[in-house]
C-alpha cells in the first residue's frame, strides 16, 4: 500500500510556492553559491530550507515532522520516534543522558562504539564493562550474555541501565528478549545501539529487533541500512520506566536547531520505502548474502562465517546481511585485504580489521556487484596481486582495569608520554581506529603492555587512528591528577 510522506509533501509544496527568502540558509535556494549548484544541481539548493511553521521544527515538532515521526514509530512498533540529524551518535548519547545521572551505574559491553563511551563523559555515568567472548577462528569479539549481566547485577546492585549492541558491526546479536525481561523485572532500563540494526524489523530470519524485544529505547542508523541519507537516524522510545520528556530534553541538548530538511525528508522517504517494500528488500538481501557466503567459502584461504557459529549465548543470533571474511588462510591481515580490494579492484569494503574484512549488504546491492567481489577474492586467492603476506598478530589484548570514570579522566590533568612510558598509568585519551570506532584503549583505563604492543602492531599497518592526540601515536596522554594516580597504588 502506498505510504504517506507528510514531510516530503510539505517540502515540495513549499518549493512550489516560490517564496522570496529573507531567511537562512544564506545561499538563498542555491543562488548565492554557483559552485554548489554546479556539483549538486539547482534542486538541492532549492530544497535546502530552514525551519518554519509549515515545515515544523525538529526540536519541538507538532505537525509534519511529528506526523512523519509517528509513522516511523508505527513501523517499528515503538510509542514514539525522534528524528536525528547528527547520526546515531546523538541517539546513543541522548539515551544515556536521559537515563543516567552522574555516578549512576550502567552495564555496557567493552566493545561499545565511541559514541557510547563519549555518552559516559557527557552524563557522568559509571560504566561496568563486560568483556564479550572472543571467537579465535574469526578473530572477532562476540556479544554479551544474560549470565554476564546477571553476575554483575547480583554482585554490584544499584544498576540503572544496561546498554546493548544489536547486532555488533559483525552481525552478532545477544539473547535480547531474555535480557530485557530480566532487566525489567528489576526496573533496569535497557538501551540498545542499533546502528547496525535498522533493518532487523523487516525479516523473521534476522535477529530480533530492540523494539520487538520490549527494550526501552533504541537508536537506529537508518542511514546505514535503512536507505536514508548519511547522518540521518532515529531514536525509538518505548519505555515505561523513563518519561519521554527526559528523552526530548536530552536530544535537544545537542541537536541542532537548524536541522537539514534534506536529511529529515530522506528519513520520511526511507521510512515509506521500508513500509512499502522493506520485507521484499531484505528477503532479497538475505538470499544474496547467503549465496555470496557460499561462493566465498569455496575460495581457498577464505572463511566467511554463518549460522554454524551460533552458540545459544554470546553468539545468540546472526544478521546474515553482514558478510565477514577472514583471509588468514592467505596469510593476509584484514587490513591488507581491505586495501587490496580498494586499490586493485576498486571495491570498497565497510572495514578491514586485523583478521577480517566486512561487507554490509543492504538495499542497493545487486548480484552483479557481489559477483565482482567474489571474482576479486578468487583472483587474490589464486594470484595475490597485492603481494601482501604479513600474516596477523597473535591475539587481541585484554583491556586494563577501568580505574576512573570516563568523565573524571576527561577532566583530569594530563601529560604526554612516550607509548612505552605509559604502561601502568591511567589513559587520558581513548585510542581507536575508525571504522569500527571501538576503543582499543578507553579513557580512564590502566594502560597494559599488551595494549601497547597491540597498538604498535596496528601502527605498522599504517591505519589511521581516530582522535588520538598525537597523530603519529609515538606518544599518548596519561592522567596526572594526584588523587587519581594514588588509586593505582
Ligand atoms: C555500533 C555503532 N554505534 C553507533 C555508531 C554511530 O553511528 P553514526 O555514525 O550514525 O553516528 C556507529 C557508527 O559506525 C556504530 O558502529
PDB file of N, CA and C in Angstrom, residues 366-466:
ATOM      1  N   UNK A 366      23.448  -5.436  -5.492  1.00  0.00           N
ATOM      2  CA  UNK A 366      22.976  -6.268  -6.600  1.00  0.00           C
ATOM      3  C   UNK A 366      23.845  -7.524  -6.696  1.00  0.00           C
ATOM      4  N   UNK A 367      23.312  -8.522  -7.386  1.00  0.00           N
ATOM      5  CA  UNK A 367      24.068  -9.758  -7.595  1.00  0.00           C
ATOM      6  C   UNK A 367      25.334  -9.463  -8.410  1.00  0.00           C
ATOM      7  N   UNK A 368      25.241  -8.527  -9.342  1.00  0.00           N
ATOM      8  CA  UNK A 368      26.406  -8.197 -10.190  1.00  0.00           C
ATOM      9  C   UNK A 368      27.551  -7.679  -9.317  1.00  0.00           C
ATOM     10  N   UNK A 369      27.209  -6.778  -8.387  1.00  0.00           N
ATOM     11  CA  UNK A 369      28.273  -6.226  -7.534  1.00  0.00           C
ATOM     12  C   UNK A 369      28.872  -7.296  -6.636  1.00  0.00           C
ATOM     13  N   UNK A 370      28.029  -8.158  -6.118  1.00  0.00           N
ATOM     14  CA  UNK A 370      28.575  -9.231  -5.277  1.00  0.00           C
ATOM     15  C   UNK A 370      29.444 -10.171  -6.104  1.00  0.00           C
ATOM     16  N   UNK A 371      29.043 -10.381  -7.354  1.00  0.00           N
ATOM     17  CA  UNK A 371      29.870 -11.235  -8.224  1.00  0.00           C
ATOM     18  C   UNK A 371      31.255 -10.618  -8.406  1.00  0.00           C
ATOM     19  N   UNK A 372      31.299  -9.252  -8.498  1.00  0.00           N
ATOM     20  CA  UNK A 372      32.606  -8.583  -8.648  1.00  0.00           C
ATOM     21  C   UNK A 372      33.471  -8.856  -7.423  1.00  0.00           C
ATOM     22  N   UNK A 373      32.851  -8.817  -6.253  1.00  0.00           N
ATOM     23  CA  UNK A 373      33.604  -9.086  -5.025  1.00  0.00           C
ATOM     24  C   UNK A 373      34.118 -10.527  -5.028  1.00  0.00           C
ATOM     25  N   UNK A 374      33.250 -11.446  -5.405  1.00  0.00           N
ATOM     26  CA  UNK A 374      33.642 -12.867  -5.415  1.00  0.00           C
ATOM     27  C   UNK A 374      34.791 -13.077  -6.409  1.00  0.00           C
ATOM     28  N   UNK A 375      34.674 -12.472  -7.597  1.00  0.00           N
ATOM     29  CA  UNK A 375      35.735 -12.638  -8.617  1.00  0.00           C
ATOM     30  C   UNK A 375      37.056 -12.064  -8.110  1.00  0.00           C
ATOM     31  N   UNK A 376      36.974 -10.895  -7.460  1.00  0.00           N
ATOM     32  CA  UNK A 376      38.206 -10.270  -6.939  1.00  0.00           C
ATOM     33  C   UNK A 376      38.828 -11.173  -5.878  1.00  0.00           C
ATOM     34  N   UNK A 377      38.010 -11.718  -5.008  1.00  0.00           N
ATOM     35  CA  UNK A 377      38.545 -12.581  -3.941  1.00  0.00           C
ATOM     36  C   UNK A 377      39.187 -13.835  -4.540  1.00  0.00           C
ATOM     37  N   UNK A 378      38.562 -14.374  -5.594  1.00  0.00           N
ATOM     38  CA  UNK A 378      39.147 -15.565  -6.258  1.00  0.00           C
ATOM     39  C   UNK A 378      40.518 -15.211  -6.813  1.00  0.00           C
ATOM     40  N   UNK A 379      40.589 -14.046  -7.452  1.00  0.00           N
ATOM     41  CA  UNK A 379      41.853 -13.632  -8.059  1.00  0.00           C
ATOM     42  C   UNK A 379      42.926 -13.441  -6.982  1.00  0.00           C
ATOM     43  N   UNK A 380      42.530 -12.828  -5.879  1.00  0.00           N
ATOM     44  CA  UNK A 380      43.502 -12.611  -4.797  1.00  0.00           C
ATOM     45  C   UNK A 380      43.978 -13.953  -4.261  1.00  0.00           C
ATOM     46  N   UNK A 381      43.047 -14.872  -4.093  1.00  0.00           N
ATOM     47  CA  UNK A 381      43.421 -16.186  -3.563  1.00  0.00           C
ATOM     48  C   UNK A 381      44.382 -16.906  -4.510  1.00  0.00           C
ATOM     49  N   UNK A 382      44.134 -16.776  -5.817  1.00  0.00           N
ATOM     50  CA  UNK A 382      44.963 -17.530  -6.774  1.00  0.00           C
ATOM     51  C   UNK A 382      46.278 -16.833  -7.090  1.00  0.00           C
ATOM     52  N   UNK A 383      46.243 -15.485  -7.150  1.00  0.00           N
ATOM     53  CA  UNK A 383      47.426 -14.772  -7.675  1.00  0.00           C
ATOM     54  C   UNK A 383      48.068 -13.791  -6.700  1.00  0.00           C
ATOM     55  N   UNK A 384      47.408 -13.450  -5.604  1.00  0.00           N
ATOM     56  CA  UNK A 384      47.879 -12.430  -4.659  1.00  0.00           C
ATOM     57  C   UNK A 384      48.564 -11.250  -5.358  1.00  0.00           C
ATOM     58  N   UNK A 385      47.825 -10.503  -6.188  1.00  0.00           N
ATOM     59  CA  UNK A 385      48.450  -9.415  -6.940  1.00  0.00           C
ATOM     60  C   UNK A 385      48.982  -8.311  -6.024  1.00  0.00           C
ATOM     61  N   UNK A 386      48.487  -8.234  -4.808  1.00  0.00           N
ATOM     62  CA  UNK A 386      48.916  -7.141  -3.924  1.00  0.00           C
ATOM     63  C   UNK A 386      50.172  -7.501  -3.156  1.00  0.00           C
ATOM     64  N   UNK A 387      50.591  -8.750  -3.262  1.00  0.00           N
ATOM     65  CA  UNK A 387      51.839  -9.195  -2.622  1.00  0.00           C
ATOM     66  C   UNK A 387      51.859  -8.960  -1.120  1.00  0.00           C
ATOM     67  N   UNK A 388      50.716  -8.981  -0.522  1.00  0.00           N
ATOM     68  CA  UNK A 388      50.671  -8.873   0.936  1.00  0.00           C
ATOM     69  C   UNK A 388      50.798 -10.265   1.528  1.00  0.00           C
ATOM     70  N   UNK A 389      51.642 -10.407   2.476  1.00  0.00           N
ATOM     71  CA  UNK A 389      51.783 -11.727   3.109  1.00  0.00           C
ATOM     72  C   UNK A 389      52.247 -11.568   4.551  1.00  0.00           C
ATOM     73  N   UNK A 390      51.731 -10.569   5.219  1.00  0.00           N
ATOM     74  CA  UNK A 390      52.337 -10.261   6.513  1.00  0.00           C
ATOM     75  C   UNK A 390      51.831 -11.159   7.640  1.00  0.00           C
ATOM     76  N   UNK A 391      50.783 -11.918   7.359  1.00  0.00           N
ATOM     77  CA  UNK A 391      50.199 -12.707   8.438  1.00  0.00           C
ATOM     78  C   UNK A 391      49.518 -11.779   9.424  1.00  0.00           C
ATOM     79  N   UNK A 392      49.106 -12.307  10.545  1.00  0.00           N
ATOM     80  CA  UNK A 392      48.381 -11.478  11.501  1.00  0.00           C
ATOM     81  C   UNK A 392      49.060 -11.577  12.859  1.00  0.00           C
ATOM     82  N   UNK A 393      48.624 -10.720  13.759  1.00  0.00           N
ATOM     83  CA  UNK A 393      49.228 -10.775  15.083  1.00  0.00           C
ATOM     84  C   UNK A 393      48.606 -11.921  15.872  1.00  0.00           C
ATOM     85  N   UNK A 394      49.186 -12.219  17.004  1.00  0.00           N
ATOM     86  CA  UNK A 394      48.760 -13.404  17.734  1.00  0.00           C
ATOM     87  C   UNK A 394      47.333 -13.306  18.248  1.00  0.00           C
ATOM     88  N   UNK A 395      47.098 -12.288  19.052  1.00  0.00           N
ATOM     89  CA  UNK A 395      45.742 -12.187  19.597  1.00  0.00           C
ATOM     90  C   UNK A 395      45.406 -10.779  20.053  1.00  0.00           C
ATOM     91  N   UNK A 396      44.119 -10.553  20.253  1.00  0.00           N
ATOM     92  CA  UNK A 396      43.626  -9.260  20.719  1.00  0.00           C
ATOM     93  C   UNK A 396      43.900  -9.174  22.227  1.00  0.00           C
ATOM     94  N   UNK A 397      44.405  -8.040  22.703  1.00  0.00           N
ATOM     95  CA  UNK A 397      44.767  -7.969  24.125  1.00  0.00           C
ATOM     96  C   UNK A 397      43.563  -7.817  25.037  1.00  0.00           C
ATOM     97  N   UNK A 398      43.752  -8.224  26.273  1.00  0.00           N
ATOM     98  CA  UNK A 398      42.761  -7.936  27.312  1.00  0.00           C
ATOM     99  C   UNK A 398      42.923  -6.462  27.675  1.00  0.00           C
ATOM    100  N   UNK A 399      41.822  -5.773  27.908  1.00  0.00           N
ATOM    101  CA  UNK A 399      41.953  -4.364  28.281  1.00  0.00           C
ATOM    102  C   UNK A 399      42.250  -4.252  29.782  1.00  0.00           C
ATOM    103  N   UNK A 400      42.798  -3.103  30.178  1.00  0.00           N
ATOM    104  CA  UNK A 400      43.167  -2.903  31.583  1.00  0.00           C
ATOM    105  C   UNK A 400      41.970  -2.542  32.453  1.00  0.00           C
ATOM    106  N   UNK A 401      42.215  -2.443  33.744  1.00  0.00           N
ATOM    107  CA  UNK A 401      41.139  -2.131  34.701  1.00  0.00           C
ATOM    108  C   UNK A 401      40.642  -0.691  34.484  1.00  0.00           C
ATOM    109  N   UNK A 402      39.326  -0.508  34.568  1.00  0.00           N
ATOM    110  CA  UNK A 402      38.735   0.841  34.472  1.00  0.00           C
ATOM    111  C   UNK A 402      38.839   1.470  35.851  1.00  0.00           C
ATOM    112  N   UNK A 403      39.823   2.334  36.014  1.00  0.00           N
ATOM    113  CA  UNK A 403      40.093   2.828  37.369  1.00  0.00           C
ATOM    114  C   UNK A 403      39.426   4.175  37.617  1.00  0.00           C
ATOM    115  N   UNK A 404      39.150   4.884  36.553  1.00  0.00           N
ATOM    116  CA  UNK A 404      38.488   6.195  36.648  1.00  0.00           C
ATOM    117  C   UNK A 404      37.280   6.215  35.737  1.00  0.00           C
ATOM    118  N   UNK A 405      36.257   6.984  36.087  1.00  0.00           N
ATOM    119  CA  UNK A 405      35.127   7.092  35.162  1.00  0.00           C
ATOM    120  C   UNK A 405      35.609   7.886  33.946  1.00  0.00           C
ATOM    121  N   UNK A 406      35.018   7.623  32.783  1.00  0.00           N
ATOM    122  CA  UNK A 406      35.428   8.377  31.595  1.00  0.00           C
ATOM    123  C   UNK A 406      35.335   9.887  31.830  1.00  0.00           C
ATOM    124  N   UNK A 407      34.323  10.335  32.579  1.00  0.00           N
ATOM    125  CA  UNK A 407      34.203  11.781  32.790  1.00  0.00           C
ATOM    126  C   UNK A 407      35.351  12.303  33.645  1.00  0.00           C
ATOM    127  N   UNK A 408      35.671  11.614  34.747  1.00  0.00           N
ATOM    128  CA  UNK A 408      36.782  12.064  35.594  1.00  0.00           C
ATOM    129  C   UNK A 408      38.079  12.085  34.801  1.00  0.00           C
ATOM    130  N   UNK A 409      38.267  11.065  33.988  1.00  0.00           N
ATOM    131  CA  UNK A 409      39.503  11.011  33.193  1.00  0.00           C
ATOM    132  C   UNK A 409      39.528  12.147  32.162  1.00  0.00           C
ATOM    133  N   UNK A 410      38.370  12.462  31.626  1.00  0.00           N
ATOM    134  CA  UNK A 410      38.279  13.532  30.620  1.00  0.00           C
ATOM    135  C   UNK A 410      38.711  14.869  31.224  1.00  0.00           C
ATOM    136  N   UNK A 411      38.251  15.135  32.464  1.00  0.00           N
ATOM    137  CA  UNK A 411      38.537  16.433  33.085  1.00  0.00           C
ATOM    138  C   UNK A 411      39.842  16.441  33.896  1.00  0.00           C
ATOM    139  N   UNK A 412      40.495  15.279  34.031  1.00  0.00           N
ATOM    140  CA  UNK A 412      41.713  15.212  34.858  1.00  0.00           C
ATOM    141  C   UNK A 412      42.874  15.959  34.193  1.00  0.00           C
ATOM    142  N   UNK A 413      43.875  16.290  35.032  1.00  0.00           N
ATOM    143  CA  UNK A 413      45.117  16.861  34.464  1.00  0.00           C
ATOM    144  C   UNK A 413      45.860  15.740  33.751  1.00  0.00           C
ATOM    145  N   UNK A 414      46.611  16.131  32.724  1.00  0.00           N
ATOM    146  CA  UNK A 414      47.283  15.083  31.926  1.00  0.00           C
ATOM    147  C   UNK A 414      48.670  15.535  31.502  1.00  0.00           C
ATOM    148  N   UNK A 415      49.485  14.554  31.149  1.00  0.00           N
ATOM    149  CA  UNK A 415      50.749  14.864  30.470  1.00  0.00           C
ATOM    150  C   UNK A 415      50.897  13.896  29.304  1.00  0.00           C
ATOM    151  N   UNK A 416      51.819  14.265  28.410  1.00  0.00           N
ATOM    152  CA  UNK A 416      52.037  13.422  27.240  1.00  0.00           C
ATOM    153  C   UNK A 416      53.327  12.642  27.450  1.00  0.00           C
ATOM    154  N   UNK A 417      53.262  11.318  27.301  1.00  0.00           N
ATOM    155  CA  UNK A 417      54.472  10.494  27.481  1.00  0.00           C
ATOM    156  C   UNK A 417      54.615   9.543  26.287  1.00  0.00           C
ATOM    157  N   UNK A 418      55.826   9.023  26.117  1.00  0.00           N
ATOM    158  CA  UNK A 418      56.039   8.043  25.049  1.00  0.00           C
ATOM    159  C   UNK A 418      55.221   6.783  25.344  1.00  0.00           C
ATOM    160  N   UNK A 419      54.852   6.074  24.291  1.00  0.00           N
ATOM    161  CA  UNK A 419      53.995   4.894  24.475  1.00  0.00           C
ATOM    162  C   UNK A 419      54.538   3.935  25.535  1.00  0.00           C
ATOM    163  N   UNK A 420      55.829   3.626  25.440  1.00  0.00           N
ATOM    164  CA  UNK A 420      56.433   2.668  26.384  1.00  0.00           C
ATOM    165  C   UNK A 420      56.324   3.140  27.829  1.00  0.00           C
ATOM    166  N   UNK A 421      56.427   4.459  27.990  1.00  0.00           N
ATOM    167  CA  UNK A 421      56.388   5.015  29.350  1.00  0.00           C
ATOM    168  C   UNK A 421      54.970   5.075  29.912  1.00  0.00           C
ATOM    169  N   UNK A 422      53.998   4.809  29.072  1.00  0.00           N
ATOM    170  CA  UNK A 422      52.609   4.948  29.542  1.00  0.00           C
ATOM    171  C   UNK A 422      52.108   3.693  30.258  1.00  0.00           C
ATOM    172  N   UNK A 423      52.880   2.593  30.136  1.00  0.00           N
ATOM    173  CA  UNK A 423      52.409   1.318  30.708  1.00  0.00           C
ATOM    174  C   UNK A 423      52.262   1.444  32.225  1.00  0.00           C
ATOM    175  N   UNK A 424      51.107   0.996  32.729  1.00  0.00           N
ATOM    176  CA  UNK A 424      50.845   1.066  34.164  1.00  0.00           C
ATOM    177  C   UNK A 424      50.209   2.385  34.591  1.00  0.00           C
ATOM    178  N   UNK A 425      50.040   3.327  33.644  1.00  0.00           N
ATOM    179  CA  UNK A 425      49.438   4.619  34.016  1.00  0.00           C
ATOM    180  C   UNK A 425      47.979   4.663  33.537  1.00  0.00           C
ATOM    181  N   UNK A 426      47.285   5.766  33.856  1.00  0.00           N
ATOM    182  CA  UNK A 426      45.846   5.833  33.511  1.00  0.00           C
ATOM    183  C   UNK A 426      45.679   6.576  32.181  1.00  0.00           C
ATOM    184  N   UNK A 427      44.937   5.959  31.266  1.00  0.00           N
ATOM    185  CA  UNK A 427      44.746   6.554  29.937  1.00  0.00           C
ATOM    186  C   UNK A 427      44.012   7.886  30.039  1.00  0.00           C
ATOM    187  N   UNK A 428      44.631   8.910  29.446  1.00  0.00           N
ATOM    188  CA  UNK A 428      43.995  10.229  29.417  1.00  0.00           C
ATOM    189  C   UNK A 428      43.326  10.497  28.082  1.00  0.00           C
ATOM    190  N   UNK A 429      43.303   9.494  27.252  1.00  0.00           N
ATOM    191  CA  UNK A 429      42.594   9.607  25.971  1.00  0.00           C
ATOM    192  C   UNK A 429      42.218   8.196  25.509  1.00  0.00           C
ATOM    193  N   UNK A 430      41.261   8.128  24.602  1.00  0.00           N
ATOM    194  CA  UNK A 430      40.899   6.833  24.019  1.00  0.00           C
ATOM    195  C   UNK A 430      41.637   6.678  22.707  1.00  0.00           C
ATOM    196  N   UNK A 431      42.030   5.457  22.401  1.00  0.00           N
ATOM    197  CA  UNK A 431      42.710   5.189  21.129  1.00  0.00           C
ATOM    198  C   UNK A 431      41.862   4.196  20.341  1.00  0.00           C
ATOM    199  N   UNK A 432      41.602   4.526  19.101  1.00  0.00           N
ATOM    200  CA  UNK A 432      40.775   3.612  18.279  1.00  0.00           C
ATOM    201  C   UNK A 432      41.094   3.813  16.816  1.00  0.00           C
ATOM    202  N   UNK A 433      40.768   2.806  16.030  1.00  0.00           N
ATOM    203  CA  UNK A 433      40.778   3.029  14.586  1.00  0.00           C
ATOM    204  C   UNK A 433      39.321   3.149  14.151  1.00  0.00           C
ATOM    205  N   UNK A 434      39.125   3.921  13.092  1.00  0.00           N
ATOM    206  CA  UNK A 434      37.751   4.119  12.621  1.00  0.00           C
ATOM    207  C   UNK A 434      37.680   3.850  11.123  1.00  0.00           C
ATOM    208  N   UNK A 435      36.632   3.129  10.666  1.00  0.00           N
ATOM    209  CA  UNK A 435      35.808   2.270  11.483  1.00  0.00           C
ATOM    210  C   UNK A 435      36.626   1.106  12.049  1.00  0.00           C
ATOM    211  N   UNK A 436      36.130   0.470  13.096  1.00  0.00           N
ATOM    212  CA  UNK A 436      34.799   0.477  13.692  1.00  0.00           C
ATOM    213  C   UNK A 436      34.597   1.515  14.809  1.00  0.00           C
ATOM    214  N   UNK A 437      35.631   2.226  15.262  1.00  0.00           N
ATOM    215  CA  UNK A 437      35.396   3.219  16.313  1.00  0.00           C
ATOM    216  C   UNK A 437      35.219   2.610  17.692  1.00  0.00           C
ATOM    217  N   UNK A 438      35.762   1.414  17.877  1.00  0.00           N
ATOM    218  CA  UNK A 438      35.694   0.763  19.193  1.00  0.00           C
ATOM    219  C   UNK A 438      37.049   0.976  19.869  1.00  0.00           C
ATOM    220  N   UNK A 439      37.073   1.611  21.047  1.00  0.00           N
ATOM    221  CA  UNK A 439      38.369   1.919  21.653  1.00  0.00           C
ATOM    222  C   UNK A 439      39.215   0.679  21.932  1.00  0.00           C
ATOM    223  N   UNK A 440      40.486   0.736  21.497  1.00  0.00           N
ATOM    224  CA  UNK A 440      41.463  -0.288  21.863  1.00  0.00           C
ATOM    225  C   UNK A 440      41.887   0.025  23.295  1.00  0.00           C
ATOM    226  N   UNK A 441      41.960   1.310  23.562  1.00  0.00           N
ATOM    227  CA  UNK A 441      42.264   1.792  24.912  1.00  0.00           C
ATOM    228  C   UNK A 441      41.188   2.822  25.240  1.00  0.00           C
ATOM    229  N   UNK A 442      40.551   2.667  26.400  1.00  0.00           N
ATOM    230  CA  UNK A 442      39.461   3.599  26.738  1.00  0.00           C
ATOM    231  C   UNK A 442      39.911   4.553  27.843  1.00  0.00           C
ATOM    232  N   UNK A 443      39.425   5.768  27.741  1.00  0.00           N
ATOM    233  CA  UNK A 443      39.684   6.820  28.719  1.00  0.00           C
ATOM    234  C   UNK A 443      39.449   6.305  30.140  1.00  0.00           C
ATOM    235  N   UNK A 444      40.459   6.475  31.006  1.00  0.00           N
ATOM    236  CA  UNK A 444      40.276   6.069  32.409  1.00  0.00           C
ATOM    237  C   UNK A 444      40.722   4.655  32.710  1.00  0.00           C
ATOM    238  N   UNK A 445      41.179   3.908  31.679  1.00  0.00           N
ATOM    239  CA  UNK A 445      41.657   2.534  31.910  1.00  0.00           C
ATOM    240  C   UNK A 445      43.142   2.536  32.253  1.00  0.00           C
ATOM    241  N   UNK A 446      43.577   1.533  32.999  1.00  0.00           N
ATOM    242  CA  UNK A 446      45.011   1.360  33.224  1.00  0.00           C
ATOM    243  C   UNK A 446      45.614   0.804  31.930  1.00  0.00           C
ATOM    244  N   UNK A 447      46.736   1.402  31.523  1.00  0.00           N
ATOM    245  CA  UNK A 447      47.344   1.003  30.250  1.00  0.00           C
ATOM    246  C   UNK A 447      48.226  -0.230  30.472  1.00  0.00           C
ATOM    247  N   UNK A 448      47.963  -1.279  29.713  1.00  0.00           N
ATOM    248  CA  UNK A 448      48.749  -2.516  29.887  1.00  0.00           C
ATOM    249  C   UNK A 448      49.764  -2.662  28.751  1.00  0.00           C
ATOM    250  N   UNK A 449      50.771  -3.504  29.008  1.00  0.00           N
ATOM    251  CA  UNK A 449      51.805  -3.747  27.994  1.00  0.00           C
ATOM    252  C   UNK A 449      51.165  -4.378  26.743  1.00  0.00           C
ATOM    253  N   UNK A 450      50.206  -5.290  26.985  1.00  0.00           N
ATOM    254  CA  UNK A 450      49.561  -5.983  25.853  1.00  0.00           C
ATOM    255  C   UNK A 450      48.877  -4.972  24.925  1.00  0.00           C
ATOM    256  N   UNK A 451      48.209  -3.983  25.529  1.00  0.00           N
ATOM    257  CA  UNK A 451      47.503  -2.992  24.714  1.00  0.00           C
ATOM    258  C   UNK A 451      48.515  -2.168  23.916  1.00  0.00           C
ATOM    259  N   UNK A 452      49.625  -1.793  24.558  1.00  0.00           N
ATOM    260  CA  UNK A 452      50.641  -1.001  23.847  1.00  0.00           C
ATOM    261  C   UNK A 452      51.268  -1.831  22.717  1.00  0.00           C
ATOM    262  N   UNK A 453      51.542  -3.107  22.992  1.00  0.00           N
ATOM    263  CA  UNK A 453      52.096  -3.970  21.932  1.00  0.00           C
ATOM    264  C   UNK A 453      51.139  -4.044  20.745  1.00  0.00           C
ATOM    265  N   UNK A 454      49.871  -4.146  21.085  1.00  0.00           N
ATOM    266  CA  UNK A 454      48.844  -4.265  20.043  1.00  0.00           C
ATOM    267  C   UNK A 454      48.774  -2.971  19.214  1.00  0.00           C
ATOM    268  N   UNK A 455      48.824  -1.846  19.906  1.00  0.00           N
ATOM    269  CA  UNK A 455      48.806  -0.551  19.194  1.00  0.00           C
ATOM    270  C   UNK A 455      50.022  -0.473  18.265  1.00  0.00           C
ATOM    271  N   UNK A 456      51.179  -0.925  18.758  1.00  0.00           N
ATOM    272  CA  UNK A 456      52.407  -0.878  17.932  1.00  0.00           C
ATOM    273  C   UNK A 456      52.254  -1.775  16.710  1.00  0.00           C
ATOM    274  N   UNK A 457      51.626  -2.929  16.904  1.00  0.00           N
ATOM    275  CA  UNK A 457      51.405  -3.830  15.776  1.00  0.00           C
ATOM    276  C   UNK A 457      50.515  -3.142  14.727  1.00  0.00           C
ATOM    277  N   UNK A 458      49.438  -2.533  15.202  1.00  0.00           N
ATOM    278  CA  UNK A 458      48.489  -1.925  14.257  1.00  0.00           C
ATOM    279  C   UNK A 458      49.132  -0.729  13.547  1.00  0.00           C
ATOM    280  N   UNK A 459      49.976  -0.003  14.289  1.00  0.00           N
ATOM    281  CA  UNK A 459      50.644   1.160  13.686  1.00  0.00           C
ATOM    282  C   UNK A 459      51.409   0.759  12.425  1.00  0.00           C
ATOM    283  N   UNK A 460      51.990  -0.416  12.465  1.00  0.00           N
ATOM    284  CA  UNK A 460      52.787  -0.875  11.319  1.00  0.00           C
ATOM    285  C   UNK A 460      51.910  -1.071  10.087  1.00  0.00           C
ATOM    286  N   UNK A 461      50.618  -1.244  10.322  1.00  0.00           N
ATOM    287  CA  UNK A 461      49.694  -1.470   9.199  1.00  0.00           C
ATOM    288  C   UNK A 461      49.276  -0.162   8.539  1.00  0.00           C
ATOM    289  N   UNK A 462      49.808   0.929   9.081  1.00  0.00           N
ATOM    290  CA  UNK A 462      49.526   2.263   8.531  1.00  0.00           C
ATOM    291  C   UNK A 462      48.046   2.598   8.482  1.00  0.00           C
ATOM    292  N   UNK A 463      47.291   2.106   9.465  1.00  0.00           N
ATOM    293  CA  UNK A 463      45.883   2.521   9.545  1.00  0.00           C
ATOM    294  C   UNK A 463      45.854   3.853  10.275  1.00  0.00           C
ATOM    295  N   UNK A 464      44.812   4.639  10.051  1.00  0.00           N
ATOM    296  CA  UNK A 464      44.787   5.913  10.771  1.00  0.00           C
ATOM    297  C   UNK A 464      43.987   5.761  12.055  1.00  0.00           C
ATOM    298  N   UNK A 465      44.592   6.235  13.108  1.00  0.00           N
ATOM    299  CA  UNK A 465      43.942   6.169  14.416  1.00  0.00           C
ATOM    300  C   UNK A 465      43.056   7.403  14.553  1.00  0.00           C
ATOM    301  N   UNK A 466      41.803   7.184  14.965  1.00  0.00           N
ATOM    302  CA  UNK A 466      40.886   8.312  15.082  1.00  0.00           C
ATOM    303  C   UNK A 466      41.115   9.020  16.400  1.00  0.00           C
TER     304      UNK A 466
END
